[in-house]
mmCIF file of C-alpha atoms in Angstrom:
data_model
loop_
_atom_site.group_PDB
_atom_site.id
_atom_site.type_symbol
_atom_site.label_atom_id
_atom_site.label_comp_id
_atom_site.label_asym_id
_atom_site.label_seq_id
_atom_site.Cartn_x
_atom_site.Cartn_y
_atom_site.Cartn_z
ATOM 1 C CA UNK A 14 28.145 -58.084 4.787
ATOM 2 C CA UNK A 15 25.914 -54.367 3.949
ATOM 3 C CA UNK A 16 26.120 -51.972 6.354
ATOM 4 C CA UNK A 17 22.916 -49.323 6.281
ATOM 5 C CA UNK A 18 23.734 -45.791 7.243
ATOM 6 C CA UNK A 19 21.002 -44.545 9.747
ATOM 7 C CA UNK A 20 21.118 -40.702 9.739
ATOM 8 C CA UNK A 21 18.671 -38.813 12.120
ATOM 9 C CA UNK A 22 17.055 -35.526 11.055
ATOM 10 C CA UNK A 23 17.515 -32.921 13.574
ATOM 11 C CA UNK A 24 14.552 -31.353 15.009
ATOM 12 C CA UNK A 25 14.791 -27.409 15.750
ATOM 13 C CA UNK A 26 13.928 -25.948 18.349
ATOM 14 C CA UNK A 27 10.735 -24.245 18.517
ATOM 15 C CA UNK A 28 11.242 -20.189 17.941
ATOM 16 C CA UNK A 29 10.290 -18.481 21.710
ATOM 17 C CA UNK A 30 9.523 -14.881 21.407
ATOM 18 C CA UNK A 31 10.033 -12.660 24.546
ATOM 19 C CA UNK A 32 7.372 -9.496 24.265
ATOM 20 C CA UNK A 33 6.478 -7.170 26.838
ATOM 21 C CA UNK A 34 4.149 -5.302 27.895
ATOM 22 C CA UNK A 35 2.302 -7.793 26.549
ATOM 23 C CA UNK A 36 -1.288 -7.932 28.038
ATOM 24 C CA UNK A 37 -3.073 -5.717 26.079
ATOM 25 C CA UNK A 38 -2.482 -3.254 22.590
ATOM 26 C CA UNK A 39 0.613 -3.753 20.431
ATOM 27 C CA UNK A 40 1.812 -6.471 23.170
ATOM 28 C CA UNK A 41 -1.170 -8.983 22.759
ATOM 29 C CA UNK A 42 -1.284 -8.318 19.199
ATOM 30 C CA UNK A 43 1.721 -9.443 18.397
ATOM 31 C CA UNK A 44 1.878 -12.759 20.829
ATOM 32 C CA UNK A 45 -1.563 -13.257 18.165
ATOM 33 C CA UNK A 46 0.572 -12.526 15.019
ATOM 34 C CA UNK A 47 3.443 -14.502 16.327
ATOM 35 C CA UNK A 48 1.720 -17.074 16.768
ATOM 36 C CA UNK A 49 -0.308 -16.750 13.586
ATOM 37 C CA UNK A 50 3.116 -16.764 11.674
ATOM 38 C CA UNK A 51 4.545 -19.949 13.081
ATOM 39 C CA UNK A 52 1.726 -21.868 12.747
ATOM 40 C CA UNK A 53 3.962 -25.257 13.292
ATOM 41 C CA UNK A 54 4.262 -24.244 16.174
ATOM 42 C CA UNK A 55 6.163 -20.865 18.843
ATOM 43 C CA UNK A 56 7.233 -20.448 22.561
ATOM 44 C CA UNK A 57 5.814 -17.262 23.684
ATOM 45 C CA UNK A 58 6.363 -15.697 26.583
ATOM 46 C CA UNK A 59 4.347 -12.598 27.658
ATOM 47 C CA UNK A 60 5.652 -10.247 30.429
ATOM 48 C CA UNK A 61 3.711 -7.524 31.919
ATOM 49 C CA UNK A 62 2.915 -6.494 35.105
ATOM 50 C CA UNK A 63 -0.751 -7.054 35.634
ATOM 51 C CA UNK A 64 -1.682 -10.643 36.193
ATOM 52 C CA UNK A 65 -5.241 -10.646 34.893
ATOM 53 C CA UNK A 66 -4.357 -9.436 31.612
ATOM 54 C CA UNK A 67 -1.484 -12.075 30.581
ATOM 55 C CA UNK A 68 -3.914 -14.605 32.387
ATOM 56 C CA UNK A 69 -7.173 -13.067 29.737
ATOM 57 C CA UNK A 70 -4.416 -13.738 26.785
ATOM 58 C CA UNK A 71 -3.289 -16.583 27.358
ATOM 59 C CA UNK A 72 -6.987 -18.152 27.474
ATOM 60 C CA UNK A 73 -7.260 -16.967 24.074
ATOM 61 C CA UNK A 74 -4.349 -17.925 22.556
ATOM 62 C CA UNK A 75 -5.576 -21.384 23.158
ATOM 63 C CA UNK A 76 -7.104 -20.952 19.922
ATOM 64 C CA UNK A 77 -3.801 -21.317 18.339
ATOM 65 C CA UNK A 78 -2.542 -25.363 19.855
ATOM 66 C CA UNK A 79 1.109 -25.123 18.725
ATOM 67 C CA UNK A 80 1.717 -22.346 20.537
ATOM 68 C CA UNK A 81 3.566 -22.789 24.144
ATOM 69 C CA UNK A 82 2.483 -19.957 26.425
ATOM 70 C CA UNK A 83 4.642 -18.762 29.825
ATOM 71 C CA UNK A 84 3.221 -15.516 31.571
ATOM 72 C CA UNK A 85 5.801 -13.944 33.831
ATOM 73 C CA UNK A 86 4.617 -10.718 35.763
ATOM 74 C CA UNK A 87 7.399 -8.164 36.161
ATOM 75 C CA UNK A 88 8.282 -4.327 36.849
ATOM 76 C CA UNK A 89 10.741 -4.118 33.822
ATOM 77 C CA UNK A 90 12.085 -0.692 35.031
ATOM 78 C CA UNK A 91 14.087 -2.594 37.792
ATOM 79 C CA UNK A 92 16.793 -4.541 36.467
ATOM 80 C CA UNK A 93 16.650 -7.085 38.778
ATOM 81 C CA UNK A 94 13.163 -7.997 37.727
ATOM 82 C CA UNK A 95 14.428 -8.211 34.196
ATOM 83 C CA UNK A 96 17.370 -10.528 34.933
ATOM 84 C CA UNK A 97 14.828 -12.730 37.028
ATOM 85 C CA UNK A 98 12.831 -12.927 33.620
ATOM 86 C CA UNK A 99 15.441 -13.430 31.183
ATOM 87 C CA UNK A 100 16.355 -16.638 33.617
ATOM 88 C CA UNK A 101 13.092 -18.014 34.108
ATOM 89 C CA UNK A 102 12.674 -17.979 30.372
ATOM 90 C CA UNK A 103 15.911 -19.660 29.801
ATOM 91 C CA UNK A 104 15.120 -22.545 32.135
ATOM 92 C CA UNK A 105 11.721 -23.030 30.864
ATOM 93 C CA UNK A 106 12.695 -22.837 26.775
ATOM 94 C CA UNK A 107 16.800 -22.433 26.332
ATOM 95 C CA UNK A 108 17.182 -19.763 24.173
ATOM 96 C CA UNK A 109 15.421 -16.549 22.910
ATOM 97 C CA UNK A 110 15.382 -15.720 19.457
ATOM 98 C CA UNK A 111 13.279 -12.448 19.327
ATOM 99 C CA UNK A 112 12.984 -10.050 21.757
ATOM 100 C CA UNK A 113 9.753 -6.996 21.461
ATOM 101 C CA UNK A 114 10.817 -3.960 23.340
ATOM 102 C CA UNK A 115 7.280 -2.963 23.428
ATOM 103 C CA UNK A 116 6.290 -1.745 27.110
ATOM 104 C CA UNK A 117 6.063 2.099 27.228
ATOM 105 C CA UNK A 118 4.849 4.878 29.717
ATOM 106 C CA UNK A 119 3.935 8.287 29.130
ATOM 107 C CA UNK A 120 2.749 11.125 31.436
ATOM 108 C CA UNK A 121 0.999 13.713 29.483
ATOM 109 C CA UNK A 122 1.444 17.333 29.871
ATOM 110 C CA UNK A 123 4.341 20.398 29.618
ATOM 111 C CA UNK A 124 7.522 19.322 31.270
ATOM 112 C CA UNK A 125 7.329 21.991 34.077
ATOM 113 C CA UNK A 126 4.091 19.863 35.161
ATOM 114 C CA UNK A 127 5.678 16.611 35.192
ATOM 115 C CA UNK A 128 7.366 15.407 38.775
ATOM 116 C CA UNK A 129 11.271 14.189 39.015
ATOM 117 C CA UNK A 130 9.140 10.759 39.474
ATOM 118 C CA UNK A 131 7.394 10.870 36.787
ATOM 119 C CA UNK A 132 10.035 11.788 34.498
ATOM 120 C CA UNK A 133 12.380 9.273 35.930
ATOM 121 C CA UNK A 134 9.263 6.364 35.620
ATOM 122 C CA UNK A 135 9.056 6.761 31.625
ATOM 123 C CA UNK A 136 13.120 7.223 31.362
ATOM 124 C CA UNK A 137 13.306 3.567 33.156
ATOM 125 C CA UNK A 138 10.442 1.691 31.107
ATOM 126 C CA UNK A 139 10.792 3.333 27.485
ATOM 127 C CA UNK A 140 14.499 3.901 27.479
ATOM 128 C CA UNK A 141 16.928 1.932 30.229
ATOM 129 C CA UNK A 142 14.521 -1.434 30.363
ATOM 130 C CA UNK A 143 14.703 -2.387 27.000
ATOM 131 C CA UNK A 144 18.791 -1.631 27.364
ATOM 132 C CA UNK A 145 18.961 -3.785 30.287
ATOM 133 C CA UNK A 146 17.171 -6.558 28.839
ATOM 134 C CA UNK A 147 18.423 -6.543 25.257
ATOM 135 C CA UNK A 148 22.239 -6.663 27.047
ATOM 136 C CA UNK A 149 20.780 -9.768 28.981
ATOM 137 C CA UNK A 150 19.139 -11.712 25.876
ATOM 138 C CA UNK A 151 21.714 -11.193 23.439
ATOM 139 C CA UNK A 152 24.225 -13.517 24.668
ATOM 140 C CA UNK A 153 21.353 -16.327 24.995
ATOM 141 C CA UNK A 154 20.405 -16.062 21.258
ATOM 142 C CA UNK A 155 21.247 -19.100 19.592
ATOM 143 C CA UNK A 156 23.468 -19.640 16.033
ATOM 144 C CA UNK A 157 20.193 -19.150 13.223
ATOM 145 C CA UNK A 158 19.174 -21.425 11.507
ATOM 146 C CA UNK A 159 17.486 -21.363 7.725
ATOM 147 C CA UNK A 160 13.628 -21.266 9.307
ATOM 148 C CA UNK A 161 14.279 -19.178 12.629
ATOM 149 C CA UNK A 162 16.758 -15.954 13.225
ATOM 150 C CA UNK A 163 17.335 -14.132 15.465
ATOM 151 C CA UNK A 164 16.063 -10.211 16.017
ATOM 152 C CA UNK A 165 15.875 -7.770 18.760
ATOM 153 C CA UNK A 166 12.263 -5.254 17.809
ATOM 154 C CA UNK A 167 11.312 -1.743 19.618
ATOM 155 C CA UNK A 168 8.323 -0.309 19.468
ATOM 156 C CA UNK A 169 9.675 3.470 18.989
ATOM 157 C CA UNK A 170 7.425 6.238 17.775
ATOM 158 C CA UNK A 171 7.005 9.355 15.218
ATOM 159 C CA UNK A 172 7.677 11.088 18.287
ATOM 160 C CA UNK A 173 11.191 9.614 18.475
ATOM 161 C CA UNK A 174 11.801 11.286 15.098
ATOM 162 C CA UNK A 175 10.240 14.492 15.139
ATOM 163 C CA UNK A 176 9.942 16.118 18.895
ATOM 164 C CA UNK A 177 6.350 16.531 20.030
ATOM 165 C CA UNK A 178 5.649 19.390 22.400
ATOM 166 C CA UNK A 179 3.627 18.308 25.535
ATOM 167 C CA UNK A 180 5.623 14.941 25.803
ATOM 168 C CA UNK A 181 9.618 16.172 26.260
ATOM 169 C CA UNK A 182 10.387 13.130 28.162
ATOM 170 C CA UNK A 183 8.374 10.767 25.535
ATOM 171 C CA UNK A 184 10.358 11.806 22.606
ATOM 172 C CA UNK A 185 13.506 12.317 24.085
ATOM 173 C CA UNK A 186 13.382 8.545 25.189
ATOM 174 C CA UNK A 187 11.990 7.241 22.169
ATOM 175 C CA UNK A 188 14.177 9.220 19.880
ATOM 176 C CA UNK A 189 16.950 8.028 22.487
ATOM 177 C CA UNK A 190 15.553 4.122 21.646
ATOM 178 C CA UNK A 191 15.965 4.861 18.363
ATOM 179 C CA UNK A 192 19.137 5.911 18.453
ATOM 180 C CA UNK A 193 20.694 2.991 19.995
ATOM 181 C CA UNK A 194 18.379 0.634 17.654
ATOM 182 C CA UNK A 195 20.260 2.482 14.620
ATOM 183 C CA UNK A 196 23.818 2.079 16.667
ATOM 184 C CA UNK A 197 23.373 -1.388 17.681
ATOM 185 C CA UNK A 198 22.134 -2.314 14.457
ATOM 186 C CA UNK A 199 25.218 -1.582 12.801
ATOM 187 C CA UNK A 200 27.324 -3.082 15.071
ATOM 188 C CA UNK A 201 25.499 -6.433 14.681
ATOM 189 C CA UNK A 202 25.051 -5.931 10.919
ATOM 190 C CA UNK A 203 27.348 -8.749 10.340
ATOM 191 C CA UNK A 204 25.692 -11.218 12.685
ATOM 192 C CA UNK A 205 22.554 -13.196 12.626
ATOM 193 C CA UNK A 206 20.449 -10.658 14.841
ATOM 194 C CA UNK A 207 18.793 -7.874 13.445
ATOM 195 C CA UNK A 208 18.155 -4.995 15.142
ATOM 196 C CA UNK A 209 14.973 -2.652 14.599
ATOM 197 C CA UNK A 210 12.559 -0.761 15.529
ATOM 198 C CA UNK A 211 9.015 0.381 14.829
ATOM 199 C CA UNK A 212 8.261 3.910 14.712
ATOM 200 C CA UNK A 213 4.466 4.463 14.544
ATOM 201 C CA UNK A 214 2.204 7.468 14.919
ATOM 202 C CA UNK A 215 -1.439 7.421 16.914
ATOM 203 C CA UNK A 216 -2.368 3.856 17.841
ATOM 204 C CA UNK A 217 -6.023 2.987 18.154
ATOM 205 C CA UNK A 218 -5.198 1.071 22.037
ATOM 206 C CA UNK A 219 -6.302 2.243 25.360
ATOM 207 C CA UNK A 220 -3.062 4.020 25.685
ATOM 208 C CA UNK A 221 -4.198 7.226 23.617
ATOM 209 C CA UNK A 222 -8.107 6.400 23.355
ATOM 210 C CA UNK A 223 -8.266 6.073 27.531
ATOM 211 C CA UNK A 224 -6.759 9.850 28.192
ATOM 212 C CA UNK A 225 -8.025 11.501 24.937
ATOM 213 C CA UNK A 226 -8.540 15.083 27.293
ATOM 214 C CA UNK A 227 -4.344 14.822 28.098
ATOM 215 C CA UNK A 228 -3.487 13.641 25.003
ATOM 216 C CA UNK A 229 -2.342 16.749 22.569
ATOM 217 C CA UNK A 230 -4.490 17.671 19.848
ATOM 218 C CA UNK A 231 -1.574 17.289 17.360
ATOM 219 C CA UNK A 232 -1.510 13.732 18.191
ATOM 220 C CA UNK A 233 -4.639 12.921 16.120
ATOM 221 C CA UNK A 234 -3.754 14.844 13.400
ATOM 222 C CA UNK A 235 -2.688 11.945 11.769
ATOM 223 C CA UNK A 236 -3.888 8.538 10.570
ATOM 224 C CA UNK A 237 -4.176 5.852 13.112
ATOM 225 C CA UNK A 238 -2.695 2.650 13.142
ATOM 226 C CA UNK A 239 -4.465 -0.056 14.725
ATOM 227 C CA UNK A 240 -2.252 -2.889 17.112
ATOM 228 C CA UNK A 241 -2.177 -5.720 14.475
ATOM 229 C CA UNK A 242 -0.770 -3.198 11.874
ATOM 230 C CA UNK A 243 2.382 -2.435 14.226
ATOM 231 C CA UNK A 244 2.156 -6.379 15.331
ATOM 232 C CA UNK A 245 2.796 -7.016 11.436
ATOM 233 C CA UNK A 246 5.387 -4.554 11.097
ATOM 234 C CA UNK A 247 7.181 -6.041 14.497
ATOM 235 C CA UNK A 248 7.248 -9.322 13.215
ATOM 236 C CA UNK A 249 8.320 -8.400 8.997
ATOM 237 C CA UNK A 250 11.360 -6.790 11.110
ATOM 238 C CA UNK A 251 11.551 -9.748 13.366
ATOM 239 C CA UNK A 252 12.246 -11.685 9.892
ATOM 240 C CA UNK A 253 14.741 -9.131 7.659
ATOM 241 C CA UNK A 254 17.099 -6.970 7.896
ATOM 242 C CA UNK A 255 15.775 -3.879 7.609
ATOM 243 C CA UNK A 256 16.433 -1.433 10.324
ATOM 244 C CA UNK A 257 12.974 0.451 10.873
ATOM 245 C CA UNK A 258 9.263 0.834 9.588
ATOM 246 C CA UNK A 259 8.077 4.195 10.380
ATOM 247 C CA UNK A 260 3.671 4.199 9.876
ATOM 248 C CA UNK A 261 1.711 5.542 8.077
ATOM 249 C CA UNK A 262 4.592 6.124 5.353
ATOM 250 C CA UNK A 263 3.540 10.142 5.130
ATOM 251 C CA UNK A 264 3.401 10.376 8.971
ATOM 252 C CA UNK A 265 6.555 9.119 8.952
ATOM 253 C CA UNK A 266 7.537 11.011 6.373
ATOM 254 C CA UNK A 267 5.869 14.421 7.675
ATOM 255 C CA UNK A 268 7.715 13.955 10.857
ATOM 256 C CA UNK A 269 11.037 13.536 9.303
ATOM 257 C CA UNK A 270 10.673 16.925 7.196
ATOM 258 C CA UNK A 271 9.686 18.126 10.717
ATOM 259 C CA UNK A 272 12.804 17.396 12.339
ATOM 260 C CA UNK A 273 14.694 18.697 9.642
ATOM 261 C CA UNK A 274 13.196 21.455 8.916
ATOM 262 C CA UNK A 275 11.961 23.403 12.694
ATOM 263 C CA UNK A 276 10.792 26.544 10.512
ATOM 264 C CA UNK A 277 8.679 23.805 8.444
ATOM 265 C CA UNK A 278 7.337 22.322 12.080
ATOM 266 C CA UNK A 279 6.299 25.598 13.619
ATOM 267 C CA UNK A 280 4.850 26.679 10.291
ATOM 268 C CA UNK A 281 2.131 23.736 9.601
ATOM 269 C CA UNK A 282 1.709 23.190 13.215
ATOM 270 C CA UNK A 283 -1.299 25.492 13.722
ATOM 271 C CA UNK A 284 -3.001 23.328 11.018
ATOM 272 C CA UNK A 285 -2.165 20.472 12.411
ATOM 273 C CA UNK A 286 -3.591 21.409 15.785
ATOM 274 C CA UNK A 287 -6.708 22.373 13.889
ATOM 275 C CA UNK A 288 -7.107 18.915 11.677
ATOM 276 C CA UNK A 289 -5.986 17.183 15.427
ATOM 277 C CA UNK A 290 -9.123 19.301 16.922
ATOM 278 C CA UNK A 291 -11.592 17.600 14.507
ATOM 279 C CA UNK A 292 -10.471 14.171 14.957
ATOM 280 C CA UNK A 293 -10.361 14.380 18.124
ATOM 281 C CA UNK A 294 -13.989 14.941 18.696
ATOM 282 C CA UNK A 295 -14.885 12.360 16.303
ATOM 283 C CA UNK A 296 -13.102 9.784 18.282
ATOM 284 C CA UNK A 297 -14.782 11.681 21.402
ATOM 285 C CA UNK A 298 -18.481 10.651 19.451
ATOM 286 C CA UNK A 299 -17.439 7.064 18.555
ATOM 287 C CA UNK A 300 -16.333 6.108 22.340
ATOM 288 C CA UNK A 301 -19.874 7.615 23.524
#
């Protein structure tokens, strides 16, 4: 008498991707290049606080039918709200395997202008909410497997690296997100999850282009990147080990010899202004 041995191949689990701030800019870019890259198919879900704007997204990710879609609309600076996330997501998918720290605030202007609110507001989104909810996803990350790890991505900035005058509390918390992006990474180094973050210069989103009068001239000194550019560099981090992609490489670059060298910073930083001037009213021309 032959006995047949009936194995079953195991089906993984879909990836599911937790990004917010995700209803517009680097956010919806990357729930497009996520989805894009898994084209078998991705669980996305897309936090933000504006309903309208996940609900816009999500239409047009239909274009993409593998892709699972769960809108959750939250005030990340509360930790509360993120816990309430972080379980909703877990009953609806199981697991997270990549979480985008990409939500950000920044009020413009000198320090002494800023309010204690204000300053607190952009210290609880860009600094203690993706703390809060990168303590609450890690112990939900399941053991990798050869077509899906595991990753934890900020979106940081050249202002994290180099500090930017007219936006003290921006670059302290950024350069504070990159900090513990570069501390956590090394204590995970040995695990499945990599840690990372993106540190870009101008983005071509709403975010600068919407307050181009508050925004310092400096800022548009250099190159812009545009949202899919720092969705593809989310996502190549989301997949390796390396620890960051600063953008443009000479921005990044630039700003590194800037924090290094203060004497250098102070000493290019009337030409700077001056290039930033120029830009700036050529982006002024191509919004009219």
């Amino acid at each position: 008498m032959s006995h047949k041995l009936h194995t079953e191949k195991t089906v993984e689990p879909l990836p599911t991707i937790l990004i917010t701030g995700a209803s517009k800019g680097v956010g919806a870019a990357c729930a497009h290049g996520f989805a894009k890259a898994y084209p078998a198919g991705v669980r996305l879900v897309l936090v933000a606080r504006g309903l309208a704007g996940l609900q816009a997204l999500e239409s047009d990710l239909v274009q993409y039918p593998n892709a699972q879609i769960l809108t959750l609309t939250a005030d990340i600076a509360d930790l509360q709200a993120c816990q309430a996330l972080v379980e909703k997501t877990l009953t609806k998918f199981g697991q997270i395997n990549v979480l985008v720290n990409n939500a950000g605030l920044h009020h413009r202007g000198a320090f002494s202008e800023r309010t204690p609110e204000q300053i607190a507001a952009m210290v609880d989104l860009n600094l203690k909410s993706p703390l809060y909810l990168t303590s609450l996803v890690l112990p939900h990350m399941p053991t990798p497997t050869a077509s899906n790890g595991n990753a934890i991505v900020m979106v940081g900035s050249l202002a994290g690296r180099a500090p930017l005058q007219g936006a003290a509390t921006y670059s302290s918390t950024k350069s504070g997100l990159r900090a513990f992006t570069y501390a956590l990474h090394e204590e995970l180094k040995e695990s499945s999850i990599n840690v990372a973050v993106v540190s870009p210069g101008p983005i071509d989103t709403s975010f600068i282009m919407d307050e181009i009068d508050e925004v310092e001239d400096i800022v548009y000194s250099q190159p812009m990147s545009t949202p899919e550019q720092v969705a593809d560099a989310v996502i190549k981090l989301s997949q390796n080990q390396d620890a960051e992609i600063a953008m443009p490489w000479f921005s990044g670059k630039l700003a590194t010899l800037g924090y290094l060298s203060p004497r250098f910073r102070r000493a290019i930083r009337g030409l700077l202004y001056k290039i930033g001037r120029k830009n700036k009213e050529k982006y002024r021309q191509r919004r009219s």
